[in-house]
Amino acid sequence: MLSAVPSTFSFRILSSWRAAPRFIGGLVAAALAVSASYAGAGVLSLTNGDRIYGELVVVERDNVIWKSETFGDITVAKEKILSLETDKDLKIAGRDEPCALAGHRRQQWELYCDEGSGWVMDFPAIDRAEPYINFVGNPVIFRGNVAASGVFEEGNREREDWDINTNFDVRHGDFHHLIGTQYQNQNSTEVDDLEKYRLSYDLRWIFAEKWFAAGNSSLLHEEARNLDLGSTVGLGLGYLFFDTDKSAFSIQGGVSSLKEDYIDPSLSEDPSKRYAAGRTAWDFRYKFNLGPEVYYNQELLQSLDRSEDYQSNAEIGVRTPLVKGVLMEVKYAWQYDNTPSLDSEKEDTKLTIGVGYSW
């Protein structure tokens, strides 16, 4: 009887020791798996001491979108971030090659790109950075808006005016394509079918963090100014201060070639005028938190041959959303030509109130 107890006890100990290697191996495997998951993940350290494991989605002008392992996608303001760590190659605006983030210290990023040399960027000044694999597979971004206004009268006065504007912003990587169209028609008892057509195309290539090469072209037909066809082709250099969904501001400078053919050549000293001009342009927009968006853009062309030959055009306006996608637009347009056709005024202004759609 006494010998049975030690025999059972020793058998249980022996069985436990035989199972121990499997148990310890399981613990080691679990620990390695957890360690591997944290090692492969990025870390976002905040100024309040929190550390959020996950992956970088995108760095924007004011915020960082981070895919947390626990909470999913979260948006964190840059001023709340102490450091960001990721082992993924990054696409930085103005760089074609992938860049590795070596360190984030004192609000600065230390980056190494394919050239091999390291360089430092201020973290708050980064407009956009994203994992390079996302950039390579990034589809074309297509944005735009269309706006229309009109005046229709019948009875003692008969009048029909149309003003339709369409703008497209197509982006793929570091290339931005800006396309604009405009159609105006004025028809009344005093004026019969005065039409205006305008087509413009601008190309921007962002070759550095803030700098871009710019190409611009436009075609214009405007009967009210005796202009049969005006064409502009130019090249230049631009600087992008910022460009986000909320706001954007850029300036450009360059040289353009202008050609103007008139409907009635007898009303112009030069029936077909062609000249080179220096070009300056700026473009600004800002969207308020409550919804309205203000914008202001202007272009100035100065002849390189004759100081008195210059022209400028500007637009300033407000877009206010009504329902999703539908907006009301109030726009003031100003156009000035210091050497117009002989029967035309130097200055034209127009205020329009219309509705539109944006996407």
GROMACS .gro file of C-alpha atoms in nm:
model
  359
    1MET     CA    1   0.000   0.000   0.000
    2LEU     CA    2   0.274   0.244   0.086
    3SER     CA    3   0.466   0.169  -0.229
    4ALA     CA    4   0.166   0.259  -0.451
    5VAL     CA    5   0.167   0.628  -0.358
    6PRO     CA    6   0.530   0.703  -0.444
    7SER     CA    7   0.488   0.510  -0.767
    8THR     CA    8   0.191   0.728  -0.879
    9PHE     CA    9   0.358   1.049  -0.764
   10SER     CA   10   0.679   0.973  -0.954
   11PHE     CA   11   0.480   0.890  -1.268
   12ARG     CA   12   0.307   1.234  -1.256
   13ILE     CA   13   0.636   1.415  -1.211
   14LEU     CA   14   0.790   1.224  -1.497
   15SER     CA   15   0.492   1.307  -1.722
   16SER     CA   16   0.513   1.675  -1.629
   17TRP     CA   17   0.882   1.689  -1.709
   18ARG     CA   18   0.819   1.519  -2.043
   19ALA     CA   19   0.552   1.785  -2.128
   20ALA     CA   20   0.770   2.075  -2.009
   21PRO     CA   21   0.975   2.107  -2.329
   22ARG     CA   22   0.658   2.138  -2.536
   23PHE     CA   23   0.515   2.395  -2.294
   24ILE     CA   24   0.836   2.601  -2.284
   25GLY     CA   25   0.867   2.577  -2.662
   26GLY     CA   26   0.513   2.711  -2.697
   27LEU     CA   27   0.594   3.005  -2.471
   28VAL     CA   28   0.910   3.083  -2.668
   29ALA     CA   29   0.722   3.062  -2.999
   30ALA     CA   30   0.449   3.292  -2.871
   31ALA     CA   31   0.706   3.539  -2.741
   32LEU     CA   32   0.891   3.534  -3.071
   33ALA     CA   33   0.567   3.587  -3.262
   34VAL     CA   34   0.474   3.885  -3.046
   35SER     CA   35   0.826   4.026  -3.075
   36ALA     CA   36   0.824   3.979  -3.450
   37SER     CA   37   0.490   4.153  -3.485
   38TYR     CA   38   0.614   4.453  -3.289
   39ALA     CA   39   0.948   4.452  -3.468
   40GLY     CA   40   0.780   4.455  -3.808
   41ALA     CA   41   0.536   4.728  -3.705
   42GLY     CA   42   0.606   5.098  -3.693
   43VAL     CA   43   0.581   5.302  -3.376
   44LEU     CA   44   0.425   5.644  -3.332
   45SER     CA   45   0.542   5.811  -3.010
   46LEU     CA   46   0.334   6.099  -2.880
   47THR     CA   47   0.431   6.392  -2.661
   48ASN     CA   48   0.205   6.262  -2.381
   49GLY     CA   49   0.410   5.942  -2.357
   50ASP     CA   50   0.179   5.711  -2.553
   51ARG     CA   51   0.328   5.469  -2.805
   52ILE     CA   52   0.102   5.347  -3.086
   53TYR     CA   53   0.214   5.043  -3.283
   54GLY     CA   54   0.099   5.015  -3.642
   55GLU     CA   55   0.181   5.136  -3.992
   56LEU     CA   56   0.211   5.473  -4.160
   57VAL     CA   57  -0.069   5.558  -4.404
   58VAL     CA   58   0.034   5.911  -4.506
   59VAL     CA   59   0.199   6.226  -4.372
   60GLU     CA   60   0.006   6.539  -4.467
   61ARG     CA   61   0.064   6.909  -4.417
   62ASP     CA   62  -0.086   6.926  -4.067
   63ASN     CA   63  -0.158   6.566  -3.969
   64VAL     CA   64  -0.034   6.209  -3.981
   65ILE     CA   65  -0.275   5.929  -4.066
   66TRP     CA   66  -0.162   5.615  -3.882
   67LYS     CA   67  -0.307   5.263  -3.902
   68SER     CA   68  -0.311   5.145  -3.541
   69GLU     CA   69  -0.307   4.773  -3.465
   70THR     CA   70  -0.584   4.833  -3.211
   71PHE     CA   71  -0.793   5.128  -3.330
   72GLY     CA   72  -0.752   5.121  -3.709
   73ASP     CA   73  -0.687   5.445  -3.899
   74ILE     CA   74  -0.638   5.745  -3.671
   75THR     CA   75  -0.545   6.106  -3.748
   76VAL     CA   76  -0.288   6.273  -3.523
   77ALA     CA   77  -0.181   6.638  -3.538
   78LYS     CA   78   0.190   6.683  -3.607
   79GLU     CA   79   0.247   6.895  -3.299
   80LYS     CA   80   0.140   6.599  -3.082
   81ILE     CA   81   0.400   6.364  -3.235
   82LEU     CA   82   0.735   6.313  -3.064
   83SER     CA   83   0.877   6.064  -3.315
   84LEU     CA   84   0.772   5.831  -3.595
   85GLU     CA   85   0.941   5.502  -3.677
   86THR     CA   86   0.874   5.288  -3.983
   87ASP     CA   87   1.075   5.030  -4.174
   88LYS     CA   88   0.889   5.096  -4.500
   89ASP     CA   89   1.047   5.292  -4.784
   90LEU     CA   90   0.884   5.631  -4.831
   91LYS     CA   91   0.789   5.849  -5.128
   92ILE     CA   92   0.881   6.212  -5.062
   93ALA     CA   93   0.744   6.487  -5.288
   94GLY     CA   94   1.010   6.584  -5.542
   95ARG     CA   95   1.201   6.253  -5.519
   96ASP     CA   96   1.142   5.973  -5.768
   97GLU     CA   97   1.336   5.710  -5.575
   98PRO     CA   98   1.231   5.546  -5.246
   99CYS     CA   99   1.376   5.690  -4.925
  100ALA     CA  100   1.440   5.518  -4.591
  101LEU     CA  101   1.367   5.695  -4.262
  102ALA     CA  102   1.679   5.656  -4.048
  103GLY     CA  103   1.567   5.869  -3.756
  104HIS     CA  104   1.320   6.123  -3.624
  105ARG     CA  105   1.481   6.358  -3.375
  106ARG     CA  106   1.399   6.711  -3.264
  107GLN     CA  107   1.124   6.753  -3.524
  108GLN     CA  108   1.357   6.649  -3.807
  109TRP     CA  109   1.366   6.348  -4.036
  110GLU     CA  110   1.695   6.189  -4.138
  111LEU     CA  111   1.644   6.024  -4.476
  112TYR     CA  112   1.857   5.808  -4.704
  113CYS     CA  113   1.754   5.770  -5.068
  114ASP     CA  114   1.892   5.568  -5.356
  115GLU     CA  115   2.174   5.816  -5.410
  116GLY     CA  116   2.319   5.695  -5.080
  117SER     CA  117   2.374   6.032  -4.915
  118GLY     CA  118   2.167   6.127  -4.615
  119TRP     CA  119   1.972   6.448  -4.582
  120VAL     CA  120   1.754   6.613  -4.319
  121MET     CA  121   1.401   6.752  -4.353
  122ASP     CA  122   1.192   6.948  -4.106
  123PHE     CA  123   0.903   6.722  -4.007
  124PRO     CA  124   0.643   7.005  -3.971
  125ALA     CA  125   0.728   7.129  -4.324
  126ILE     CA  126   0.661   6.797  -4.500
  127ASP     CA  127   0.355   6.839  -4.721
  128ARG     CA  128   0.320   6.473  -4.812
  129ALA     CA  129   0.502   6.146  -4.752
  130GLU     CA  130   0.364   5.796  -4.795
  131PRO     CA  131   0.486   5.437  -4.821
  132TYR     CA  132   0.653   5.397  -5.159
  133ILE     CA  133   0.455   5.084  -5.240
  134ASN     CA  134   0.134   5.287  -5.213
  135PHE     CA  135   0.274   5.556  -5.442
  136VAL     CA  136   0.374   5.306  -5.710
  137GLY     CA  137   0.026   5.161  -5.714
  138ASN     CA  138  -0.148   5.495  -5.670
  139PRO     CA  139  -0.424   5.552  -5.925
  140VAL     CA  140  -0.481   5.877  -6.107
  141ILE     CA  141  -0.650   6.136  -5.883
  142PHE     CA  142  -0.925   6.319  -6.068
  143ARG     CA  143  -1.088   6.632  -5.925
  144GLY     CA  144  -1.290   6.909  -6.078
  145ASN     CA  145  -1.583   7.145  -6.071
  146VAL     CA  146  -1.838   7.292  -6.310
  147ALA     CA  147  -2.033   7.614  -6.254
  148ALA     CA  148  -2.301   7.786  -6.460
  149SER     CA  149  -2.492   8.113  -6.441
  150GLY     CA  150  -2.743   8.273  -6.674
  151VAL     CA  151  -2.977   8.565  -6.734
  152PHE     CA  152  -3.304   8.513  -6.925
  153GLU     CA  153  -3.554   8.790  -6.995
  154GLU     CA  154  -3.862   8.808  -7.217
  155GLY     CA  155  -4.125   9.078  -7.276
  156ASN     CA  156  -4.026   9.443  -7.289
  157ARG     CA  157  -3.664   9.333  -7.271
  158GLU     CA  158  -3.527   9.024  -7.434
  159ARG     CA  159  -3.196   8.894  -7.313
  160GLU     CA  160  -3.017   8.562  -7.285
  161ASP     CA  161  -2.674   8.529  -7.123
  162TRP     CA  162  -2.478   8.214  -7.045
  163ASP     CA  163  -2.157   8.173  -6.848
  164ILE     CA  164  -2.026   7.817  -6.803
  165ASN     CA  165  -1.691   7.725  -6.647
  166THR     CA  166  -1.537   7.380  -6.607
  167ASN     CA  167  -1.209   7.299  -6.433
  168PHE     CA  168  -1.024   6.967  -6.404
  169ASP     CA  169  -0.732   6.876  -6.178
  170VAL     CA  170  -0.572   6.544  -6.276
  171ARG     CA  171  -0.280   6.420  -6.065
  172HIS     CA  172  -0.054   6.121  -6.102
  173GLY     CA  173   0.253   6.111  -5.884
  174ASP     CA  174   0.455   6.428  -5.923
  175PHE     CA  175   0.267   6.542  -6.235
  176HIS     CA  176  -0.035   6.773  -6.211
  177HIS     CA  177  -0.253   6.845  -6.515
  178LEU     CA  178  -0.481   7.150  -6.486
  179ILE     CA  179  -0.745   7.193  -6.757
  180GLY     CA  180  -0.992   7.480  -6.775
  181THR     CA  181  -1.274   7.565  -7.017
  182GLN     CA  182  -1.503   7.866  -7.036
  183TYR     CA  183  -1.800   7.955  -7.256
  184GLN     CA  184  -1.989   8.285  -7.253
  185ASN     CA  185  -2.275   8.397  -7.475
  186GLN     CA  186  -2.457   8.730  -7.471
  187ASN     CA  187  -2.768   8.775  -7.683
  188SER     CA  188  -3.011   9.069  -7.664
  189THR     CA  189  -3.190   9.324  -7.882
  190GLU     CA  190  -2.883   9.550  -7.860
  191VAL     CA  191  -2.620   9.278  -7.901
  192ASP     CA  192  -2.646   8.970  -8.120
  193ASP     CA  193  -2.460   8.656  -8.011
  194LEU     CA  194  -2.136   8.785  -7.864
  195GLU     CA  195  -1.944   8.469  -7.775
  196LYS     CA  196  -1.633   8.388  -7.580
  197TYR     CA  197  -1.444   8.058  -7.574
  198ARG     CA  198  -1.142   7.979  -7.363
  199LEU     CA  199  -0.939   7.660  -7.327
  200SER     CA  200  -0.633   7.635  -7.103
  201TYR     CA  201  -0.392   7.359  -7.009
  202ASP     CA  202  -0.120   7.379  -6.745
  203LEU     CA  203   0.132   7.109  -6.657
  204ARG     CA  204   0.323   7.098  -6.330
  205TRP     CA  205   0.610   6.865  -6.256
  206ILE     CA  206   0.719   6.867  -5.891
  207PHE     CA  207   1.091   6.794  -5.913
  208ALA     CA  208   1.183   6.900  -5.557
  209GLU     CA  209   1.002   6.920  -5.226
  210LYS     CA  210   0.852   7.265  -5.301
  211TRP     CA  211   0.965   7.347  -5.655
  212PHE     CA  212   0.792   7.259  -5.979
  213ALA     CA  213   0.848   7.314  -6.350
  214ALA     CA  214   0.546   7.466  -6.521
  215GLY     CA  215   0.418   7.465  -6.876
  216ASN     CA  216   0.112   7.670  -6.967
  217SER     CA  217  -0.096   7.716  -7.280
  218SER     CA  218  -0.430   7.871  -7.371
  219LEU     CA  219  -0.659   7.950  -7.664
  220LEU     CA  220  -0.907   8.239  -7.652
  221HIS     CA  221  -1.181   8.366  -7.883
  222GLU     CA  222  -1.363   8.679  -7.763
  223GLU     CA  223  -1.587   8.870  -8.001
  224ALA     CA  224  -1.654   9.159  -7.760
  225ARG     CA  225  -1.283   9.248  -7.779
  226ASN     CA  226  -1.252   9.189  -8.156
  227LEU     CA  227  -1.026   8.890  -8.084
  228ASP     CA  228  -1.058   8.611  -8.336
  229LEU     CA  229  -0.793   8.389  -8.177
  230GLY     CA  230  -0.541   8.455  -7.906
  231SER     CA  231  -0.288   8.188  -7.816
  232THR     CA  232  -0.035   8.164  -7.535
  233VAL     CA  233   0.244   7.910  -7.482
  234GLY     CA  234   0.493   7.940  -7.200
  235LEU     CA  235   0.742   7.774  -6.968
  236GLY     CA  236   0.844   7.866  -6.619
  237LEU     CA  237   0.934   7.774  -6.265
  238GLY     CA  238   0.704   7.768  -5.965
  239TYR     CA  239   0.718   7.740  -5.588
  240LEU     CA  240   0.452   7.552  -5.392
  241PHE     CA  241   0.411   7.693  -5.043
  242PHE     CA  242   0.146   7.436  -4.949
  243ASP     CA  243  -0.112   7.216  -5.118
  244THR     CA  244  -0.370   7.027  -4.911
  245ASP     CA  245  -0.741   6.953  -4.932
  246LYS     CA  246  -0.799   7.257  -4.712
  247SER     CA  247  -0.569   7.518  -4.866
  248ALA     CA  248  -0.314   7.580  -5.140
  249PHE     CA  249  -0.083   7.862  -5.244
  250SER     CA  250   0.169   7.873  -5.529
  251ILE     CA  251   0.351   8.131  -5.741
  252GLN     CA  252   0.504   8.104  -6.088
  253GLY     CA  253   0.740   8.299  -6.308
  254GLY     CA  254   0.849   8.240  -6.666
  255VAL     CA  255   0.840   8.344  -7.031
  256SER     CA  256   0.546   8.314  -7.271
  257SER     CA  257   0.486   8.359  -7.643
  258LEU     CA  258   0.161   8.539  -7.733
  259LYS     CA  259  -0.015   8.568  -8.068
  260GLU     CA  260  -0.335   8.766  -8.135
  261ASP     CA  261  -0.543   8.765  -8.455
  262TYR     CA  262  -0.833   9.009  -8.483
  263ILE     CA  263  -1.179   8.966  -8.633
  264ASP     CA  264  -1.165   9.310  -8.799
  265PRO     CA  265  -0.797   9.381  -8.877
  266SER     CA  266  -0.874   9.745  -8.960
  267LEU     CA  267  -0.942   9.812  -8.591
  268SER     CA  268  -0.588   9.721  -8.489
  269GLU     CA  269  -0.254   9.880  -8.561
  270ASP     CA  270  -0.110   9.532  -8.603
  271PRO     CA  271  -0.363   9.288  -8.759
  272SER     CA  272  -0.167   8.988  -8.632
  273LYS     CA  273   0.034   9.067  -8.322
  274ARG     CA  274   0.295   8.832  -8.183
  275TYR     CA  275   0.541   8.898  -7.902
  276ALA     CA  276   0.734   8.744  -7.613
  277ALA     CA  277   0.636   8.835  -7.259
  278GLY     CA  278   0.744   8.775  -6.905
  279ARG     CA  279   0.478   8.595  -6.702
  280THR     CA  280   0.396   8.601  -6.332
  281ALA     CA  281   0.106   8.413  -6.176
  282TRP     CA  282  -0.019   8.315  -5.834
  283ASP     CA  283  -0.297   8.089  -5.714
  284PHE     CA  284  -0.452   8.076  -5.366
  285ARG     CA  285  -0.748   7.893  -5.211
  286TYR     CA  286  -0.864   7.830  -4.856
  287LYS     CA  287  -1.153   7.622  -4.726
  288PHE     CA  288  -1.308   7.719  -4.393
  289ASN     CA  289  -1.416   7.456  -4.142
  290LEU     CA  290  -1.781   7.557  -4.180
  291GLY     CA  291  -1.772   7.484  -4.553
  292PRO     CA  292  -1.717   7.798  -4.770
  293GLU     CA  293  -1.404   7.812  -4.985
  294VAL     CA  294  -1.242   8.134  -5.106
  295TYR     CA  295  -1.003   8.153  -5.400
  296TYR     CA  296  -0.793   8.414  -5.575
  297ASN     CA  297  -0.576   8.372  -5.883
  298GLN     CA  298  -0.410   8.626  -6.110
  299GLU     CA  299  -0.181   8.632  -6.412
  300LEU     CA  300   0.032   8.920  -6.540
  301LEU     CA  301   0.196   8.929  -6.885
  302GLN     CA  302   0.448   9.201  -6.973
  303SER     CA  303   0.594   9.235  -7.323
  304LEU     CA  304   0.973   9.207  -7.336
  305ASP     CA  305   0.989   9.449  -7.632
  306ARG     CA  306   0.744   9.727  -7.547
  307SER     CA  307   0.682   9.847  -7.193
  308GLU     CA  308   0.331   9.974  -7.276
  309ASP     CA  309   0.218   9.631  -7.399
  310TYR     CA  310   0.094   9.434  -7.099
  311GLN     CA  311  -0.220   9.258  -6.982
  312SER     CA  312  -0.354   9.094  -6.670
  313ASN     CA  313  -0.652   8.890  -6.560
  314ALA     CA  314  -0.773   8.788  -6.216
  315GLU     CA  315  -1.052   8.597  -6.047
  316ILE     CA  316  -1.167   8.612  -5.687
  317GLY     CA  317  -1.462   8.418  -5.558
  318VAL     CA  318  -1.640   8.216  -5.292
  319ARG     CA  319  -1.781   7.865  -5.323
  320THR     CA  320  -2.041   7.768  -5.063
  321PRO     CA  321  -2.170   7.410  -5.039
  322LEU     CA  322  -2.548   7.367  -5.051
  323VAL     CA  323  -2.576   6.988  -5.039
  324LYS     CA  324  -2.315   6.721  -5.099
  325GLY     CA  325  -2.133   6.804  -5.422
  326VAL     CA  326  -2.361   7.097  -5.512
  327LEU     CA  327  -2.238   7.450  -5.443
  328MET     CA  328  -2.319   7.815  -5.497
  329GLU     CA  329  -2.043   8.030  -5.645
  330VAL     CA  330  -1.998   8.407  -5.641
  331LYS     CA  331  -1.714   8.521  -5.867
  332TYR     CA  332  -1.566   8.856  -5.963
  333ALA     CA  333  -1.355   8.849  -6.281
  334TRP     CA  334  -1.125   9.132  -6.390
  335GLN     CA  335  -0.943   9.162  -6.723
  336TYR     CA  336  -0.710   9.441  -6.836
  337ASP     CA  337  -0.534   9.490  -7.171
  338ASN     CA  338  -0.328   9.808  -7.203
  339THR     CA  339  -0.319   9.786  -7.586
  340PRO     CA  340  -0.662   9.659  -7.692
  341SER     CA  341  -0.835   9.675  -8.028
  342LEU     CA  342  -0.919  10.035  -8.129
  343ASP     CA  343  -1.291  10.009  -8.049
  344SER     CA  344  -1.245   9.815  -7.723
  345GLU     CA  345  -1.209   9.925  -7.364
  346LYS     CA  346  -0.892   9.845  -7.173
  347GLU     CA  347  -1.074   9.703  -6.872
  348ASP     CA  348  -1.349   9.442  -6.838
  349THR     CA  349  -1.514   9.333  -6.514
  350LYS     CA  350  -1.786   9.080  -6.448
  351LEU     CA  351  -1.971   8.960  -6.138
  352THR     CA  352  -2.149   8.626  -6.163
  353ILE     CA  353  -2.362   8.429  -5.919
  354GLY     CA  354  -2.435   8.071  -6.014
  355VAL     CA  355  -2.456   7.711  -5.905
  356GLY     CA  356  -2.215   7.428  -5.969
  357TYR     CA  357  -2.099   7.080  -5.884
  358SER     CA  358  -1.762   6.963  -5.754
  359TRP     CA  359  -1.605   6.621  -5.713
   0.00000   0.00000   0.00000
